[in-house]
Short mmCIF file of C-alpha atoms and ligand atoms in Angstrom, two decimals:
data_model
loop_
_atom_site.label_atom_id
_atom_site.label_comp_id
_atom_site.label_asym_id
_atom_site.label_seq_id
_atom_site.Cartn_x
_atom_site.Cartn_y
_atom_site.Cartn_z
CA VAL A 1 87.54 97.17 143.06
CA HIS A 2 90.62 99.32 143.50
CA VAL A 3 92.92 96.26 143.46
CA ALA A 4 91.18 94.86 140.38
CA LEU A 5 91.49 98.18 138.58
CA GLU A 6 95.13 98.44 139.51
CA GLY A 7 95.74 94.93 138.17
CA ASP A 8 94.12 95.98 134.90
CA LEU A 9 96.33 99.04 134.73
CA VAL A 10 99.50 97.03 135.35
CA ASP A 11 98.43 94.77 132.48
CA ALA A 12 97.75 97.83 130.34
CA PHE A 13 101.31 99.09 130.88
CA ARG A 14 102.72 95.62 130.15
CA ARG A 15 100.67 95.44 126.93
CA GLN A 16 101.83 98.93 125.99
CA ALA A 17 105.45 97.84 126.61
CA ALA A 18 105.00 94.80 124.35
CA PHE A 19 103.29 96.92 121.69
CA SER A 20 106.18 99.42 121.79
CA GLU A 21 108.84 96.70 121.56
CA ALA A 22 110.01 97.28 118.00
CA LYS A 23 109.33 100.92 117.24
CA ALA A 24 109.52 102.71 120.58
CA PRO A 25 112.36 101.37 122.75
CA LEU A 26 112.24 104.26 125.25
CA TYR A 27 108.50 103.87 125.84
CA ARG A 28 108.92 100.09 126.09
CA ARG A 29 111.39 100.54 128.93
CA ILE A 30 109.37 103.28 130.65
CA CYS A 31 106.18 101.21 130.54
CA GLY A 32 108.08 98.31 132.14
CA ILE A 33 109.38 100.60 134.91
CA ILE A 34 105.87 101.93 135.60
CA ALA A 35 104.31 98.45 135.59
CA ASP A 36 106.80 97.36 138.29
CA ASP A 37 106.03 100.31 140.60
CA PRO A 38 102.51 100.36 142.13
CA THR A 39 102.83 104.06 143.11
CA LEU A 40 103.48 105.07 139.50
CA VAL A 41 100.67 102.87 138.19
CA ASP A 42 98.36 104.42 140.76
CA LEU A 43 99.02 107.91 139.37
CA LEU A 44 96.66 107.15 136.47
CA HIS A 45 93.74 107.17 138.92
CA ALA A 46 93.95 110.96 138.79
CA ALA A 47 92.50 110.73 135.26
CA PRO A 48 88.77 110.18 134.61
CA ALA A 49 88.00 106.45 134.36
CA GLU A 50 87.60 106.40 130.56
CA GLN A 51 90.93 108.21 130.09
CA ARG A 52 93.11 105.86 132.17
CA LEU A 53 95.37 104.86 129.32
CA PRO A 54 99.14 104.37 129.55
CA VAL A 55 99.64 106.83 126.68
CA LEU A 56 97.98 109.58 128.73
CA LEU A 57 100.54 109.22 131.55
CA LEU A 58 103.38 108.99 129.01
CA GLY A 59 102.11 112.19 127.36
CA VAL A 60 101.83 114.05 130.67
CA ILE A 61 105.42 113.20 131.64
CA HIS A 62 106.60 114.19 128.16
CA ASP A 63 104.70 117.49 128.47
CA LEU A 64 106.51 118.33 131.72
CA LEU A 65 109.86 117.57 130.07
CA LEU A 66 109.03 119.86 127.15
CA GLY A 67 108.35 122.54 129.74
CA ASP A 68 111.82 122.07 131.24
CA PRO A 69 114.14 120.14 128.91
CA THR A 70 117.10 120.71 131.27
CA VAL A 71 115.95 118.07 133.79
CA PRO A 72 118.07 114.87 133.84
CA LEU A 73 115.25 112.70 132.47
CA ALA A 74 115.18 114.73 129.22
CA ALA A 75 118.64 113.34 128.39
CA TYR A 76 116.98 109.94 127.70
CA TYR A 77 114.42 111.29 125.18
CA PRO A 78 115.58 110.89 121.53
CA ASN A 79 113.55 113.93 120.44
CA LEU A 80 115.18 116.18 123.04
CA THR A 81 118.84 115.30 122.58
CA PRO A 82 120.92 114.10 119.62
CA SER A 83 122.66 111.43 121.75
CA PRO A 84 120.17 110.03 124.26
CA ARG A 85 121.41 108.32 127.42
CA SER A 86 120.44 104.77 128.20
CA GLU A 87 122.12 103.81 131.50
CA GLY A 88 120.29 104.48 134.75
CA LEU A 89 116.88 105.26 133.22
CA GLU A 90 114.91 103.53 135.98
CA HIS A 91 116.41 105.60 138.79
CA VAL A 92 116.15 108.92 136.91
CA PHE A 93 112.62 108.24 135.67
CA ARG A 94 111.28 107.28 139.09
CA ALA A 95 113.01 110.26 140.74
CA PHE A 96 111.39 112.62 138.19
CA CYS A 97 107.92 111.19 138.74
CA TYR A 98 108.18 111.24 142.54
CA ASP A 99 109.38 114.86 142.42
CA HIS A 100 106.47 115.89 140.16
CA ILE A 101 103.54 113.90 141.53
CA ASP A 102 101.28 116.94 141.97
CA ALA A 103 101.95 118.34 138.52
CA ILE A 104 101.47 114.91 136.93
CA GLN A 105 98.15 114.35 138.69
CA MET A 106 96.88 117.80 137.78
CA LEU A 107 97.60 117.27 134.08
CA LEU A 108 96.16 113.75 134.14
CA ALA A 109 92.89 115.13 135.49
CA THR A 110 92.45 117.60 132.64
CA ARG A 111 94.23 116.36 129.49
CA ARG A 112 92.95 114.14 126.66
CA THR A 113 95.30 112.74 124.06
CA GLN A 114 95.21 114.86 120.89
CA THR A 115 96.75 114.48 117.45
CA ASN A 116 97.25 116.49 114.31
CA GLU A 117 99.23 114.49 111.78
CA VAL A 118 100.61 116.57 108.91
CA GLY A 119 101.84 113.43 107.13
CA ARG A 120 98.23 112.98 106.01
CA SER A 121 98.64 115.94 103.69
CA SER A 122 100.75 113.61 101.49
CA LEU A 123 97.62 111.52 101.04
CA PHE A 124 95.30 114.45 100.31
CA LEU A 125 97.61 116.17 97.81
CA PRO A 126 97.30 113.77 94.81
CA ALA A 127 93.51 113.67 95.23
CA LEU A 128 93.35 117.46 95.45
CA GLY A 129 95.56 117.66 92.34
CA VAL A 130 93.17 115.43 90.38
CA LEU A 131 90.25 117.54 91.58
CA ALA A 132 91.95 120.86 90.73
CA GLY A 133 92.62 119.48 87.24
CA GLU A 134 88.87 119.01 86.87
CA VAL A 135 87.40 122.10 88.58
CA GLY A 136 90.22 124.65 88.93
CA THR A 137 90.69 126.72 92.09
CA LEU A 138 89.61 125.03 95.32
CA ALA A 139 88.03 126.34 98.53
CA HIS A 140 89.07 123.94 101.26
CA LEU A 141 87.33 122.96 104.50
CA ASP A 142 89.04 120.41 106.77
CA VAL A 143 86.58 118.91 109.26
CA GLY A 144 88.06 117.68 112.56
CA ALA A 145 91.01 119.94 111.78
CA SER A 146 92.49 119.85 115.31
CA ALA A 147 95.13 122.63 115.25
CA GLY A 148 94.44 123.18 111.56
CA LEU A 149 97.91 122.05 110.51
CA ASN A 150 96.73 120.26 107.37
CA LEU A 151 95.25 123.58 106.22
CA GLN A 152 98.90 124.52 105.56
CA LEU A 153 99.27 121.77 102.96
CA GLU A 154 100.24 124.06 100.09
CA ARG A 155 103.23 125.27 102.16
CA PHE A 156 104.72 121.81 102.73
CA HIS A 157 107.36 120.13 100.60
CA TYR A 158 106.48 116.63 99.42
CA GLU A 159 108.71 113.84 98.29
CA TYR A 160 107.00 110.82 96.76
CA GLN A 161 109.18 107.77 96.37
CA PRO A 162 108.94 106.81 93.58
CA GLY A 163 107.22 109.78 92.00
CA GLY A 164 109.14 112.98 92.60
CA GLU A 165 108.79 116.21 94.50
CA VAL A 166 106.05 118.80 94.85
CA GLY A 167 106.17 122.22 96.49
CA SER A 168 108.93 124.68 97.16
CA ASP A 169 111.40 124.60 100.06
CA SER A 170 109.63 124.25 103.38
CA ALA A 171 110.46 123.61 107.01
CA VAL A 172 107.89 120.81 106.79
CA GLU A 173 109.14 117.98 104.58
CA LEU A 174 106.89 115.03 103.99
CA HIS A 175 108.02 111.69 102.59
CA CYS A 176 105.58 109.20 101.18
CA GLY A 177 106.35 105.82 99.65
CA THR A 178 104.14 105.07 96.65
CA ARG A 179 102.85 101.98 94.88
CA GLY A 180 100.71 102.06 91.76
CA ASP A 181 100.17 105.02 89.51
CA VAL A 182 99.83 107.87 92.04
CA PRO A 183 98.88 111.02 90.06
CA ILE A 184 101.45 113.30 91.65
CA PRO A 185 100.60 116.87 90.67
CA SER A 186 103.24 118.76 88.67
CA VAL A 187 102.18 122.01 90.34
CA MET A 188 100.53 122.77 93.65
CA PRO A 189 96.73 123.10 93.34
CA GLN A 190 95.41 126.66 93.68
CA PHE A 191 93.33 127.51 96.74
CA ALA A 192 90.93 130.42 97.20
CA GLY A 193 91.05 129.75 100.95
CA HIS A 194 91.26 127.21 103.76
CA LEU A 195 88.99 126.82 106.78
CA GLY A 196 88.89 124.31 109.64
CA LEU A 197 86.06 123.00 111.82
CA ASP A 198 86.62 121.13 115.09
CA ILE A 199 84.62 120.39 118.22
CA ASN A 200 87.78 121.06 120.25
CA PRO A 201 90.18 123.15 118.17
CA ILE A 202 93.74 123.67 119.34
CA ASP A 203 94.86 127.28 119.26
CA VAL A 204 98.27 127.26 117.54
CA SER A 205 99.21 130.53 119.22
CA ASP A 206 98.74 129.01 122.69
CA GLU A 207 102.01 127.61 124.10
CA ALA A 208 100.39 125.18 126.55
CA GLU A 209 97.97 123.75 123.98
CA THR A 210 100.62 123.20 121.32
CA ARG A 211 103.07 121.80 123.85
CA TRP A 212 100.47 119.21 124.77
CA LEU A 213 99.95 118.34 121.09
CA MET A 214 103.71 117.78 120.80
CA ALA A 215 103.75 115.79 124.06
CA CYS A 216 101.32 113.31 122.52
CA VAL A 217 103.87 112.41 119.82
CA TRP A 218 106.13 109.58 120.87
CA PRO A 219 109.69 110.70 121.66
CA ASP A 220 110.90 107.57 119.88
CA GLN A 221 109.72 109.24 116.65
CA PRO A 222 111.91 112.36 116.65
CA GLU A 223 111.31 113.13 112.96
CA ARG A 224 107.58 113.20 113.48
CA PHE A 225 108.03 115.38 116.56
CA HIS A 226 110.24 117.94 114.76
CA ARG A 227 107.92 117.98 111.76
CA LEU A 228 104.97 118.77 114.00
CA GLN A 229 106.94 121.52 115.70
CA ALA A 230 107.82 123.05 112.30
CA ALA A 231 104.18 122.84 111.17
CA ILE A 232 103.03 124.66 114.32
CA LEU A 233 105.50 127.48 113.61
CA LEU A 234 104.24 127.67 110.02
CA ALA A 235 100.63 127.85 111.22
CA ARG A 236 101.53 130.70 113.57
CA GLN A 237 103.09 132.56 110.68
CA PHE A 238 100.21 131.96 108.24
CA PRO A 239 97.15 131.52 110.44
CA HIS A 240 93.97 129.90 109.12
CA ARG A 241 90.73 129.96 111.04
CA VAL A 242 89.53 126.77 112.76
CA ILE A 243 85.91 127.28 113.75
CA LYS A 244 84.74 125.62 116.95
CA GLY A 245 81.74 123.50 116.06
CA ASP A 246 80.29 120.09 115.38
CA ALA A 247 81.15 118.07 112.28
CA VAL A 248 77.47 117.40 111.57
CA ASP A 249 75.48 120.30 113.02
CA ASP A 250 77.80 123.03 111.76
CA LEU A 251 78.94 121.47 108.48
CA ALA A 252 76.59 123.20 106.03
CA THR A 253 76.96 126.67 107.59
CA THR A 254 80.75 126.32 107.57
CA ILE A 255 80.78 125.28 103.89
CA ASP A 256 78.76 128.47 103.27
CA GLN A 257 81.62 130.51 104.74
CA LEU A 258 84.15 129.27 102.13
CA PRO A 259 85.14 131.78 99.45
CA GLN A 260 82.75 131.61 96.52
CA SER A 261 85.63 131.92 94.05
CA GLY A 262 86.71 128.30 94.58
CA HIS A 263 85.10 124.90 94.19
CA PRO A 264 84.18 123.70 97.71
CA VAL A 265 86.13 120.62 98.83
CA VAL A 266 85.66 119.06 102.25
CA THR A 267 88.41 116.88 103.70
CA ASN A 268 88.55 114.79 106.85
CA SER A 269 91.12 112.35 108.21
CA TRP A 270 90.67 110.04 111.20
CA VAL A 271 87.68 112.01 112.45
CA LEU A 272 84.53 110.08 111.53
CA ASN A 273 85.54 107.13 113.71
CA TYR A 274 84.91 109.44 116.70
CA LEU A 275 81.30 109.94 115.60
CA PRO A 276 78.53 107.49 116.55
CA VAL A 277 77.25 105.56 113.52
CA GLN A 278 74.06 107.62 113.53
CA SER A 279 76.12 110.84 113.30
CA GLN A 280 78.24 109.35 110.51
CA ARG A 281 74.99 108.82 108.57
CA ARG A 282 73.94 112.40 109.32
CA TYR A 283 77.34 113.69 108.14
CA LEU A 284 76.85 112.04 104.77
CA ALA A 285 73.24 113.25 104.66
CA GLU A 286 74.40 116.83 105.26
CA LEU A 287 76.93 116.57 102.43
CA ASP A 288 74.17 115.13 100.20
CA ARG A 289 71.94 118.05 101.11
CA VAL A 290 74.64 120.61 100.22
CA GLY A 291 75.62 118.63 97.10
CA ALA A 292 72.01 118.60 95.89
CA GLY A 293 72.16 122.38 95.53
CA ARG A 294 75.72 122.99 94.28
CA ASP A 295 78.72 121.10 92.99
CA LEU A 296 80.80 119.80 95.89
CA SER A 297 83.67 117.38 96.50
CA TRP A 298 84.72 115.40 99.55
CA ILE A 299 88.05 113.66 100.08
CA TYR A 300 88.58 111.54 103.15
CA VAL A 301 91.16 109.31 104.79
CA GLU A 302 89.44 106.99 107.24
CA ALA A 303 89.39 103.30 108.19
CA PRO A 304 86.23 101.95 106.49
CA VAL A 305 85.71 99.31 109.17
CA LEU A 306 85.25 102.11 111.75
CA ILE A 307 82.77 104.17 109.73
CA PRO A 308 79.93 101.83 108.77
CA GLY A 309 77.56 104.81 108.71
CA ILE A 310 79.45 106.15 105.68
CA ALA A 311 80.91 103.18 103.86
CA THR A 312 77.79 101.06 103.73
CA GLN A 313 75.84 103.91 102.20
CA LEU A 314 78.37 104.96 99.60
CA ASP A 315 78.55 101.64 97.78
CA ASP A 316 80.01 98.21 98.32
CA PHE A 317 83.49 99.19 99.46
CA PRO A 318 84.95 96.42 101.57
CA ASN A 319 85.04 96.93 105.33
CA GLU A 320 88.80 97.31 105.37
CA GLU A 321 90.94 98.00 108.40
CA PRO A 322 93.70 100.14 106.86
CA SER A 323 93.09 103.77 106.04
CA VAL A 324 91.50 104.33 102.66
CA LEU A 325 91.57 107.52 100.60
CA THR A 326 88.23 108.13 98.92
CA MET A 327 86.89 110.93 96.74
CA VAL A 328 83.18 111.67 96.51
CA ARG A 329 81.77 114.12 93.98
CA TRP A 330 78.41 115.82 93.67
CA ARG A 331 77.92 117.12 90.11
CA GLY A 332 74.59 118.44 88.94
CA GLY A 333 73.05 117.02 92.12
CA ARG A 334 74.30 113.45 91.51
CA ARG A 335 76.74 111.71 93.82
CA SER A 336 79.55 109.41 92.71
CA ALA A 337 82.30 107.88 94.84
CA ARG A 338 85.73 106.54 93.98
CA ARG A 339 88.09 104.68 96.24
CA LEU A 340 91.51 106.08 95.31
CA ALA A 341 94.12 104.41 97.50
CA THR A 342 94.93 102.30 100.51
CA CYS A 343 97.32 104.10 102.81
CA HIS A 344 99.32 104.20 106.01
CA PRO A 345 97.33 106.08 108.68
CA HIS A 346 100.03 108.78 109.00
CA GLY A 347 100.79 109.04 105.28
CA VAL A 348 104.05 107.05 105.34
CA TRP A 349 102.94 105.21 102.16
CA MET A 350 100.05 104.99 99.77
CA HIS A 351 99.01 102.32 97.29
CA TRP A 352 96.96 103.82 94.45
CA ASN A 353 94.16 101.65 93.10
C1 LIG B 1 92.45 111.97 115.62
S1 LIG B 1 92.15 113.71 115.51
C2 LIG B 1 92.54 113.95 113.80
C3 LIG B 1 92.89 115.36 113.53
C4 LIG B 1 93.23 115.69 112.06
N1 LIG B 1 92.09 115.45 111.20
C5 LIG B 1 94.42 114.92 111.59
O1 LIG B 1 94.28 114.07 110.71
O2 LIG B 1 95.53 115.16 112.09
C6 LIG B 1 90.38 113.81 115.54
C7 LIG B 1 89.84 115.22 115.60
O3 LIG B 1 88.43 115.19 115.42
C8 LIG B 1 87.83 116.12 116.27
N2 LIG B 1 86.42 115.75 116.49
C9 LIG B 1 85.94 114.68 117.15
N3 LIG B 1 84.60 114.69 117.14
C10 LIG B 1 84.21 115.79 116.45
C11 LIG B 1 82.94 116.36 116.10
N4 LIG B 1 81.79 115.78 116.47
N5 LIG B 1 82.92 117.49 115.40
C12 LIG B 1 84.09 118.09 115.02
N6 LIG B 1 85.31 117.61 115.31
C13 LIG B 1 85.38 116.48 116.03
C14 LIG B 1 88.69 116.06 117.52
O4 LIG B 1 88.55 117.22 118.33
C15 LIG B 1 90.10 115.92 116.93
O5 LIG B 1 90.71 117.17 116.71
#
């Protein structure tokens, strides 16, 4: 069994290397080095069976480098140095791993890959602008908020290309390519407040937790890494609460905690795919229950093919694979849904319907 598992893991690293070919040259090389060294492949056995993914080991090694960016291996990481080295990677990488086997295994046993992608705020903003034009001040709840970084959306600077800029100067600059008639707001929507809900929130004031979030970003994407770092600093400066709780069971009570002076709007991005189909149905049912009693809006960025419990009930939206931005409104107890745009999962581009 052990040999078979190891064979599978070697294949997994080779597949990861092939997948990384174009956009992540450092990770392509590192995955090749690991695949050729049975001791390094074997490290992944320190992780629980369902977590034995190449990206987990890559994240753990990255996390240790972020903890000590003076080690020789850091000189190869494009996010840690302006002129990364290339020669001699294999020797330096293997030496680092062999020197840190205990630390690597300890992290592998306890960590799960985590993300919080602020680029998705570029997708939410036009929809929130349309909504604010209709209802005025908003009270915002982001479900599956992770570290709550998208709760900072009114503090980011946005550049839509074509389309123009929104927001004042910010350490977090988002760029989004547009197609179609994206209704880019001329002013930032007004918010009465922001709240997050997550089953496993990341505390932005905790160094180890945020370092791990940064370690899960690929070093071959330095811009994304630095943007995340800037967003974490912003969230420390202007903290918003992320309540620990379940997307379904705690949804209605969390909506109740939003300030009454704003129209309640729930957002979620790349969260519902983690819920079993039955829970996806219950999520929509909870929103319906709240929306039956008061006006409510819901804006989401999800891949329809992964959320049959939602999409099939809303209407006949196609079961698409790319992310889709959708707005659902409850007005006077009646629900209506509108598919607004197809988009890149991290908000790199959006194509308005
Ligand atoms: C891929 S991350 C996306 C985070 C954030 N929405 C974003 O777009 O950057 C998914 C998040 O959903 C959260 N999550 C998963 N299942 C959940 C549940 N049942 N209730 C609440 N949050 C959940 C995870 O903890 C994680 O933070």
